[in-house]
């Protein structure tokens, strides 16, 4: 399997990837704050929201920074969606454990995230599938919904969060199907596939030439 490659002159140890790494480090901090005393302490939940919001903000700026300063790397393309999924998973699983989000919503969204991650790994030898605009919109909707659930501001806010999360589920399913199509297209049109097809055609041509000379 081909390892992720970095464009010439661009180090994987750059500020954009550092922000992605920070987001991953904030995930367990967010979890601990959210789950403190079964989520019953308002100020701990406010602290959890602050950490969650900070982690979500890094998602907004790491990609923009990478593109603006020419710091885009394949490692960043892989790590960024993984960090997104880890943050969302921590929020959804935590809220499910606290009894605030239905189990099937958690399973549906996390199942979709796992499927997309496996797709990325399956086609990585053909190329890296970066997060799409639809995928980013899905992540934003999930972040808004989780943030609203985490804040201890009463049932009205939870109702709004439920609506936003429902929209996020729909977007997640649609974009999940789109990733499947993109993966199939990448496998069909990648340089590796083209080279294999050309080699297969040459072997077939050689066999036909040998048979015709007999």
GROMACS .gro file of C-alpha atoms in nm:
model
  214
    1UNK     CA    1   0.000   0.000   0.000
    2UNK     CA    2   0.135   0.342  -0.088
    3UNK     CA    3   0.198   0.569   0.208
    4UNK     CA    4   0.062   0.924   0.207
    5UNK     CA    5   0.302   1.155   0.029
    6UNK     CA    6   0.388   1.514   0.113
    7UNK     CA    7   0.441   1.771  -0.165
    8UNK     CA    8   0.806   1.864  -0.214
    9UNK     CA    9   0.924   2.128   0.029
   10UNK     CA   10   0.622   2.097   0.261
   11UNK     CA   11   0.683   1.945   0.603
   12UNK     CA   12   0.417   1.744   0.782
   13UNK     CA   13   0.525   1.934   1.095
   14UNK     CA   14   0.347   2.257   1.006
   15UNK     CA   15   0.100   2.489   1.176
   16UNK     CA   16  -0.206   2.356   0.991
   17UNK     CA   17  -0.134   1.997   1.093
   18UNK     CA   18  -0.053   2.125   1.442
   19UNK     CA   19  -0.406   2.263   1.473
   20UNK     CA   20  -0.542   1.927   1.362
   21UNK     CA   21  -0.328   1.757   1.626
   22UNK     CA   22  -0.454   2.002   1.888
   23UNK     CA   23  -0.811   1.909   1.799
   24UNK     CA   24  -0.731   1.543   1.861
   25UNK     CA   25  -0.572   1.626   2.197
   26UNK     CA   26  -0.879   1.823   2.304
   27UNK     CA   27  -1.113   1.528   2.246
   28UNK     CA   28  -1.037   1.345   2.575
   29UNK     CA   29  -1.042   1.676   2.764
   30UNK     CA   30  -1.390   1.746   2.629
   31UNK     CA   31  -1.504   1.394   2.723
   32UNK     CA   32  -1.385   1.423   3.083
   33UNK     CA   33  -1.551   1.762   3.131
   34UNK     CA   34  -1.880   1.649   2.975
   35UNK     CA   35  -1.904   1.328   3.176
   36UNK     CA   36  -1.805   1.478   3.513
   37UNK     CA   37  -2.060   1.366   3.772
   38UNK     CA   38  -2.286   1.232   3.496
   39UNK     CA   39  -2.313   1.571   3.329
   40UNK     CA   40  -2.512   1.722   3.615
   41UNK     CA   41  -2.281   2.014   3.694
   42UNK     CA   42  -2.368   2.322   3.480
   43UNK     CA   43  -2.025   2.486   3.500
   44UNK     CA   44  -1.851   2.166   3.399
   45UNK     CA   45  -2.079   2.147   3.097
   46UNK     CA   46  -2.001   2.509   3.012
   47UNK     CA   47  -1.632   2.420   3.032
   48UNK     CA   48  -1.697   2.118   2.808
   49UNK     CA   49  -1.871   2.348   2.559
   50UNK     CA   50  -1.574   2.588   2.557
   51UNK     CA   51  -1.331   2.304   2.486
   52UNK     CA   52  -1.562   2.160   2.221
   53UNK     CA   53  -1.601   2.502   2.056
   54UNK     CA   54  -1.224   2.555   2.056
   55UNK     CA   55  -1.171   2.217   1.895
   56UNK     CA   56  -1.439   2.290   1.634
   57UNK     CA   57  -1.279   2.628   1.556
   58UNK     CA   58  -0.947   2.458   1.480
   59UNK     CA   59  -1.135   2.262   1.212
   60UNK     CA   60  -1.236   2.592   1.055
   61UNK     CA   61  -0.884   2.728   1.039
   62UNK     CA   62  -0.650   2.434   0.981
   63UNK     CA   63  -0.775   2.368   0.629
   64UNK     CA   64  -0.793   2.737   0.540
   65UNK     CA   65  -0.441   2.792   0.672
   66UNK     CA   66  -0.308   2.493   0.480
   67UNK     CA   67  -0.456   2.617   0.153
   68UNK     CA   68  -0.358   2.981   0.202
   69UNK     CA   69   0.005   2.909   0.294
   70UNK     CA   70   0.057   2.609   0.071
   71UNK     CA   71   0.077   2.368   0.364
   72UNK     CA   72  -0.156   2.104   0.222
   73UNK     CA   73  -0.020   1.753   0.285
   74UNK     CA   74  -0.167   1.407   0.242
   75UNK     CA   75  -0.112   1.350   0.613
   76UNK     CA   76  -0.326   1.655   0.684
   77UNK     CA   77  -0.593   1.537   0.442
   78UNK     CA   78  -0.617   1.210   0.633
   79UNK     CA   79  -0.575   1.344   0.987
   80UNK     CA   80  -0.827   1.629   0.949
   81UNK     CA   81  -1.138   1.413   0.892
   82UNK     CA   82  -1.018   1.164   1.156
   83UNK     CA   83  -0.997   1.447   1.410
   84UNK     CA   84  -1.344   1.564   1.307
   85UNK     CA   85  -1.486   1.216   1.355
   86UNK     CA   86  -1.316   1.169   1.692
   87UNK     CA   87  -1.463   1.495   1.822
   88UNK     CA   88  -1.812   1.418   1.695
   89UNK     CA   89  -1.793   1.060   1.826
   90UNK     CA   90  -1.696   1.183   2.173
   91UNK     CA   91  -1.989   1.423   2.174
   92UNK     CA   92  -2.251   1.180   2.046
   93UNK     CA   93  -2.141   0.885   2.260
   94UNK     CA   94  -2.118   1.107   2.566
   95UNK     CA   95  -2.464   1.255   2.509
   96UNK     CA   96  -2.605   0.906   2.447
   97UNK     CA   97  -2.456   0.781   2.775
   98UNK     CA   98  -2.614   1.081   2.949
   99UNK     CA   99  -2.949   0.991   2.793
  100UNK     CA  100  -2.978   1.307   2.583
  101UNK     CA  101  -2.937   1.165   2.231
  102UNK     CA  102  -3.114   0.856   2.095
  103UNK     CA  103  -2.900   0.547   2.047
  104UNK     CA  104  -3.003   0.502   1.685
  105UNK     CA  105  -2.888   0.854   1.595
  106UNK     CA  106  -2.549   0.781   1.748
  107UNK     CA  107  -2.521   0.444   1.572
  108UNK     CA  108  -2.634   0.587   1.237
  109UNK     CA  109  -2.390   0.877   1.236
  110UNK     CA  110  -2.094   0.683   1.374
  111UNK     CA  111  -2.166   0.394   1.136
  112UNK     CA  112  -2.153   0.638   0.847
  113UNK     CA  113  -1.825   0.784   0.975
  114UNK     CA  114  -1.671   0.438   1.011
  115UNK     CA  115  -1.782   0.342   0.660
  116UNK     CA  116  -1.629   0.656   0.507
  117UNK     CA  117  -1.305   0.605   0.700
  118UNK     CA  118  -1.282   0.246   0.573
  119UNK     CA  119  -1.347   0.369   0.220
  120UNK     CA  120  -1.061   0.614   0.250
  121UNK     CA  121  -0.827   0.339   0.369
  122UNK     CA  122  -0.940   0.103   0.092
  123UNK     CA  123  -0.858   0.351  -0.186
  124UNK     CA  124  -0.554   0.522  -0.031
  125UNK     CA  125  -0.323   0.339  -0.273
  126UNK     CA  126  -0.510   0.514  -0.553
  127UNK     CA  127  -0.510   0.858  -0.389
  128UNK     CA  128  -0.637   1.054  -0.091
  129UNK     CA  129  -1.004   1.150  -0.068
  130UNK     CA  130  -1.014   1.488   0.102
  131UNK     CA  131  -1.323   1.604   0.288
  132UNK     CA  132  -1.587   1.741   0.052
  133UNK     CA  133  -1.788   2.058   0.101
  134UNK     CA  134  -2.088   1.845   0.187
  135UNK     CA  135  -1.881   1.657   0.441
  136UNK     CA  136  -1.768   1.984   0.597
  137UNK     CA  137  -2.129   2.106   0.610
  138UNK     CA  138  -2.228   1.783   0.782
  139UNK     CA  139  -1.951   1.828   1.038
  140UNK     CA  140  -2.059   2.188   1.102
  141UNK     CA  141  -2.421   2.085   1.158
  142UNK     CA  142  -2.314   1.808   1.394
  143UNK     CA  143  -2.090   2.049   1.585
  144UNK     CA  144  -2.372   2.301   1.624
  145UNK     CA  145  -2.614   2.033   1.743
  146UNK     CA  146  -2.367   1.882   1.990
  147UNK     CA  147  -2.271   2.226   2.119
  148UNK     CA  148  -2.637   2.312   2.183
  149UNK     CA  149  -2.692   1.981   2.363
  150UNK     CA  150  -2.384   2.032   2.580
  151UNK     CA  151  -2.483   2.380   2.699
  152UNK     CA  152  -2.705   2.356   3.012
  153UNK     CA  153  -2.969   2.596   2.884
  154UNK     CA  154  -3.291   2.397   2.913
  155UNK     CA  155  -3.535   2.199   2.701
  156UNK     CA  156  -3.599   2.467   2.438
  157UNK     CA  157  -3.236   2.463   2.332
  158UNK     CA  158  -3.243   2.084   2.327
  159UNK     CA  159  -3.540   2.096   2.088
  160UNK     CA  160  -3.346   2.325   1.854
  161UNK     CA  161  -3.046   2.094   1.883
  162UNK     CA  162  -3.268   1.799   1.791
  163UNK     CA  163  -3.381   1.970   1.471
  164UNK     CA  164  -3.024   2.059   1.373
  165UNK     CA  165  -2.909   1.704   1.447
  166UNK     CA  166  -3.191   1.561   1.233
  167UNK     CA  167  -3.072   1.774   0.939
  168UNK     CA  168  -2.717   1.660   1.009
  169UNK     CA  169  -2.827   1.295   0.987
  170UNK     CA  170  -2.982   1.353   0.644
  171UNK     CA  171  -2.672   1.535   0.519
  172UNK     CA  172  -2.453   1.258   0.663
  173UNK     CA  173  -2.639   0.990   0.467
  174UNK     CA  174  -2.632   1.188   0.142
  175UNK     CA  175  -2.263   1.273   0.169
  176UNK     CA  176  -2.185   0.915   0.271
  177UNK     CA  177  -2.332   0.794  -0.058
  178UNK     CA  178  -2.133   1.062  -0.240
  179UNK     CA  179  -1.810   0.939  -0.081
  180UNK     CA  180  -1.893   0.591  -0.206
  181UNK     CA  181  -1.927   0.723  -0.561
  182UNK     CA  182  -1.605   0.923  -0.528
  183UNK     CA  183  -1.418   0.616  -0.404
  184UNK     CA  184  -1.540   0.410  -0.700
  185UNK     CA  185  -1.443   0.688  -0.942
  186UNK     CA  186  -1.100   0.725  -0.784
  187UNK     CA  187  -1.029   0.354  -0.814
  188UNK     CA  188  -1.142   0.357  -1.176
  189UNK     CA  189  -0.940   0.661  -1.287
  190UNK     CA  190  -0.629   0.666  -1.067
  191UNK     CA  191  -0.277   0.647  -1.213
  192UNK     CA  192  -0.236   0.305  -1.051
  193UNK     CA  193  -0.549   0.168  -1.219
  194UNK     CA  194  -0.454   0.322  -1.554
  195UNK     CA  195  -0.105   0.169  -1.531
  196UNK     CA  196  -0.247  -0.172  -1.441
  197UNK     CA  197  -0.495  -0.152  -1.726
  198UNK     CA  198  -0.219  -0.056  -1.970
  199UNK     CA  199  -0.001  -0.345  -1.849
  200UNK     CA  200  -0.292  -0.586  -1.886
  201UNK     CA  201  -0.359  -0.460  -2.239
  202UNK     CA  202   0.008  -0.505  -2.330
  203UNK     CA  203   0.006  -0.863  -2.202
  204UNK     CA  204  -0.309  -0.935  -2.399
  205UNK     CA  205  -0.156  -0.784  -2.711
  206UNK     CA  206   0.160  -0.991  -2.662
  207UNK     CA  207  -0.042  -1.312  -2.627
  208UNK     CA  208  -0.243  -1.232  -2.939
  209UNK     CA  209   0.074  -1.158  -3.135
  210UNK     CA  210   0.233  -1.487  -3.025
  211UNK     CA  211  -0.080  -1.679  -3.121
  212UNK     CA  212  -0.095  -1.511  -3.462
  213UNK     CA  213   0.269  -1.604  -3.532
  214UNK     CA  214   0.210  -1.973  -3.469
   0.00000   0.00000   0.00000
